[in-house]
Structures are given as C-alpha cells and as structure tokens.
C-alpha cells in the first residue's frame, strides 16, 4: 500500500511537473509574441519618423535653393530699379538743360528782335 501511495504521489508530481513545464513554455511563447508585437509597433513608428525626416530634409534643401534663387532675382530687380531711377534722373537733367537752353535762346531771340527793330527805326529816320 505504501508503494502504491508512493507511485501515485510520484505520478501526480510528474503530472504537475509536466503541467508546470507546459505552462512555462506557453508563458515564454506569449512573452516572445508580445515582445515581437511591441518591437514591430515601435519599428513602424521609427520607420515613419525616418521617412518624415527624409521628407523634411528634402523640403529644406528645396527651400534653400528657392530662397537662393529668390535672393538672386531680388538683387536683379533692385539693380534694374536703381538703373531705372538713374535713367529718370538723367532725363530730369536733360529736361533741365533743355529748359535752360530754351530760355537762353529766347533771351537771344528777344535781343536780336530788339536790335533788328532798333536798326529799322534808325534806317527810317
């Protein structure tokens, strides 16, 4: 009877050991699956962040090129406006010169008319 109790005890202990080993393997499998799922979830986020960073880098480079082109174009516009202003100043100077010449010519014309009238009056007397 004692040997039967011993065998039953050993059999139950063996069953418990097997059950415990089975549960341990299941726990390891579940932990592995959870770890893989967490890593996959993190990798998706990291991959998206990497893609976004690459897009941002590309946009920054494009913006730098466009800003440089805009700066050059603005410099050209400023140069053109300064040239235009200089041309307007020169036109103003020419206009002033022309008025001055016109006034001198009127003065000369008036003087010549006065001299001519004076000669006509002295010839008639």
Tab-separated table of C-alpha atoms in Angstrom:
chain	number	residue	atom	x	y	z
A	1	UNK	CA	0.000	0.000	0.000
A	2	UNK	CA	2.813	2.357	0.796
A	3	UNK	CA	4.422	1.643	-2.529
A	4	UNK	CA	1.152	2.373	-4.294
A	5	UNK	CA	0.864	5.702	-2.446
A	6	UNK	CA	4.442	6.450	-3.383
A	7	UNK	CA	3.761	5.673	-7.048
A	8	UNK	CA	0.582	7.789	-7.022
A	9	UNK	CA	2.470	10.642	-5.383
A	10	UNK	CA	5.283	10.366	-7.948
A	11	UNK	CA	2.738	10.205	-10.784
A	12	UNK	CA	0.936	13.323	-9.504
A	13	UNK	CA	4.246	15.080	-9.037
A	14	UNK	CA	5.258	14.129	-12.572
A	15	UNK	CA	1.910	15.431	-13.892
A	16	UNK	CA	2.381	18.694	-12.027
A	17	UNK	CA	5.914	18.975	-13.348
A	18	UNK	CA	4.716	18.363	-16.911
A	19	UNK	CA	1.871	20.862	-16.474
A	20	UNK	CA	4.275	23.405	-14.999
A	21	UNK	CA	6.701	22.882	-17.912
A	22	UNK	CA	3.856	23.234	-20.420
A	23	UNK	CA	2.704	26.470	-18.759
A	24	UNK	CA	6.303	27.743	-18.689
A	25	UNK	CA	6.649	27.100	-22.437
A	26	UNK	CA	3.300	28.824	-23.076
A	27	UNK	CA	4.390	31.815	-20.992
A	28	UNK	CA	7.685	32.029	-22.901
A	29	UNK	CA	5.810	31.825	-26.213
A	30	UNK	CA	3.323	34.509	-25.118
A	31	UNK	CA	6.151	36.762	-23.887
A	32	UNK	CA	8.003	36.284	-27.170
A	33	UNK	CA	4.877	37.154	-29.171
A	34	UNK	CA	4.279	40.216	-27.007
A	35	UNK	CA	7.891	41.332	-27.392
A	36	UNK	CA	7.750	40.891	-31.164
A	37	UNK	CA	4.466	42.810	-31.361
A	38	UNK	CA	5.910	45.665	-29.278
A	39	UNK	CA	9.090	45.778	-31.366
A	40	UNK	CA	7.069	45.725	-34.594
A	41	UNK	CA	4.886	48.559	-33.305
A	42	UNK	CA	7.962	50.593	-32.343
A	43	UNK	CA	9.647	49.847	-35.661
A	44	UNK	CA	6.615	51.168	-37.545
A	45	UNK	CA	6.843	54.423	-35.585
A	46	UNK	CA	10.590	54.669	-36.084
A	47	UNK	CA	10.267	53.920	-39.787
A	48	UNK	CA	7.587	56.613	-40.156
A	49	UNK	CA	9.753	59.102	-38.259
A	50	UNK	CA	12.690	58.261	-40.562
A	51	UNK	CA	10.532	58.755	-43.666
A	52	UNK	CA	9.225	62.054	-42.305
A	53	UNK	CA	12.774	63.204	-41.524
A	54	UNK	CA	13.881	62.398	-45.077
A	55	UNK	CA	10.916	64.345	-46.461
A	56	UNK	CA	11.758	67.286	-44.218
A	57	UNK	CA	15.411	67.200	-45.293
A	58	UNK	CA	14.327	67.220	-48.937
A	59	UNK	CA	11.929	70.115	-48.322
A	60	UNK	CA	14.652	72.067	-46.504
A	61	UNK	CA	17.048	71.622	-49.417
A	62	UNK	CA	14.350	72.675	-51.887
A	63	UNK	CA	13.508	75.710	-49.764
A	64	UNK	CA	17.179	76.687	-49.559
A	65	UNK	CA	17.520	76.507	-53.341
A	66	UNK	CA	14.342	78.532	-53.839
A	67	UNK	CA	15.424	81.120	-51.262
A	68	UNK	CA	18.775	81.461	-53.013
A	69	UNK	CA	17.083	81.901	-56.384
A	70	UNK	CA	14.673	84.440	-54.903
A	71	UNK	CA	17.575	86.349	-53.380
A	72	UNK	CA	19.364	86.482	-56.740
A	73	UNK	CA	16.179	87.559	-58.520
A	74	UNK	CA	15.549	90.237	-55.902
A	75	UNK	CA	19.094	91.535	-56.370
A	76	UNK	CA	18.464	91.722	-60.120
A	77	UNK	CA	15.207	93.603	-59.558
A	78	UNK	CA	16.930	96.049	-57.227
A	79	UNK	CA	19.647	96.606	-59.818
A	80	UNK	CA	17.028	97.209	-62.517
A	81	UNK	CA	15.104	99.666	-60.323
A	82	UNK	CA	18.311	101.532	-59.496
A	83	UNK	CA	19.129	101.721	-63.225
A	84	UNK	CA	15.629	102.981	-63.927
A	85	UNK	CA	15.944	105.622	-61.206
A	86	UNK	CA	19.287	106.718	-62.648
A	87	UNK	CA	17.736	106.975	-66.119
A	88	UNK	CA	14.897	109.087	-64.704
A	89	UNK	CA	17.431	111.378	-63.040
A	90	UNK	CA	19.281	111.727	-66.308
A	91	UNK	CA	16.033	112.543	-68.116
A	92	UNK	CA	15.337	115.161	-65.476
A	93	UNK	CA	18.836	116.594	-66.008
A	94	UNK	CA	18.300	116.667	-69.788
A	95	UNK	CA	14.923	118.341	-69.296
A	96	UNK	CA	16.532	120.978	-67.075
A	97	UNK	CA	19.298	121.503	-69.621
A	98	UNK	CA	16.717	121.833	-72.409
A	99	UNK	CA	14.763	124.462	-70.409
A	100	UNK	CA	17.958	126.353	-69.747
A	101	UNK	CA	18.883	126.295	-73.451
A	102	UNK	CA	15.324	127.315	-74.382
A	103	UNK	CA	15.460	130.286	-72.011
A	104	UNK	CA	18.877	131.299	-73.377
A	105	UNK	CA	17.533	131.047	-76.930
A	106	UNK	CA	14.501	133.189	-76.047
A	107	UNK	CA	16.798	135.752	-74.486
A	108	UNK	CA	18.980	135.772	-77.605
A	109	UNK	CA	15.891	135.897	-79.836
A	110	UNK	CA	14.463	138.810	-77.873
A	111	UNK	CA	17.801	140.613	-78.039
A	112	UNK	CA	18.055	140.029	-81.777
A	113	UNK	CA	14.495	141.298	-82.299
A	114	UNK	CA	15.271	144.358	-80.211
A	115	UNK	CA	18.441	145.001	-82.221
A	116	UNK	CA	16.602	144.448	-85.506
A	117	UNK	CA	13.804	146.860	-84.505
A	118	UNK	CA	16.410	149.379	-83.451
A	119	UNK	CA	18.097	149.110	-86.858
A	120	UNK	CA	14.801	149.501	-88.695
A	121	UNK	CA	13.916	152.611	-86.721
A	122	UNK	CA	17.332	154.157	-87.295
A	123	UNK	CA	17.127	153.430	-91.039
A	124	UNK	CA	13.710	155.033	-91.348
A	125	UNK	CA	14.785	158.206	-89.602
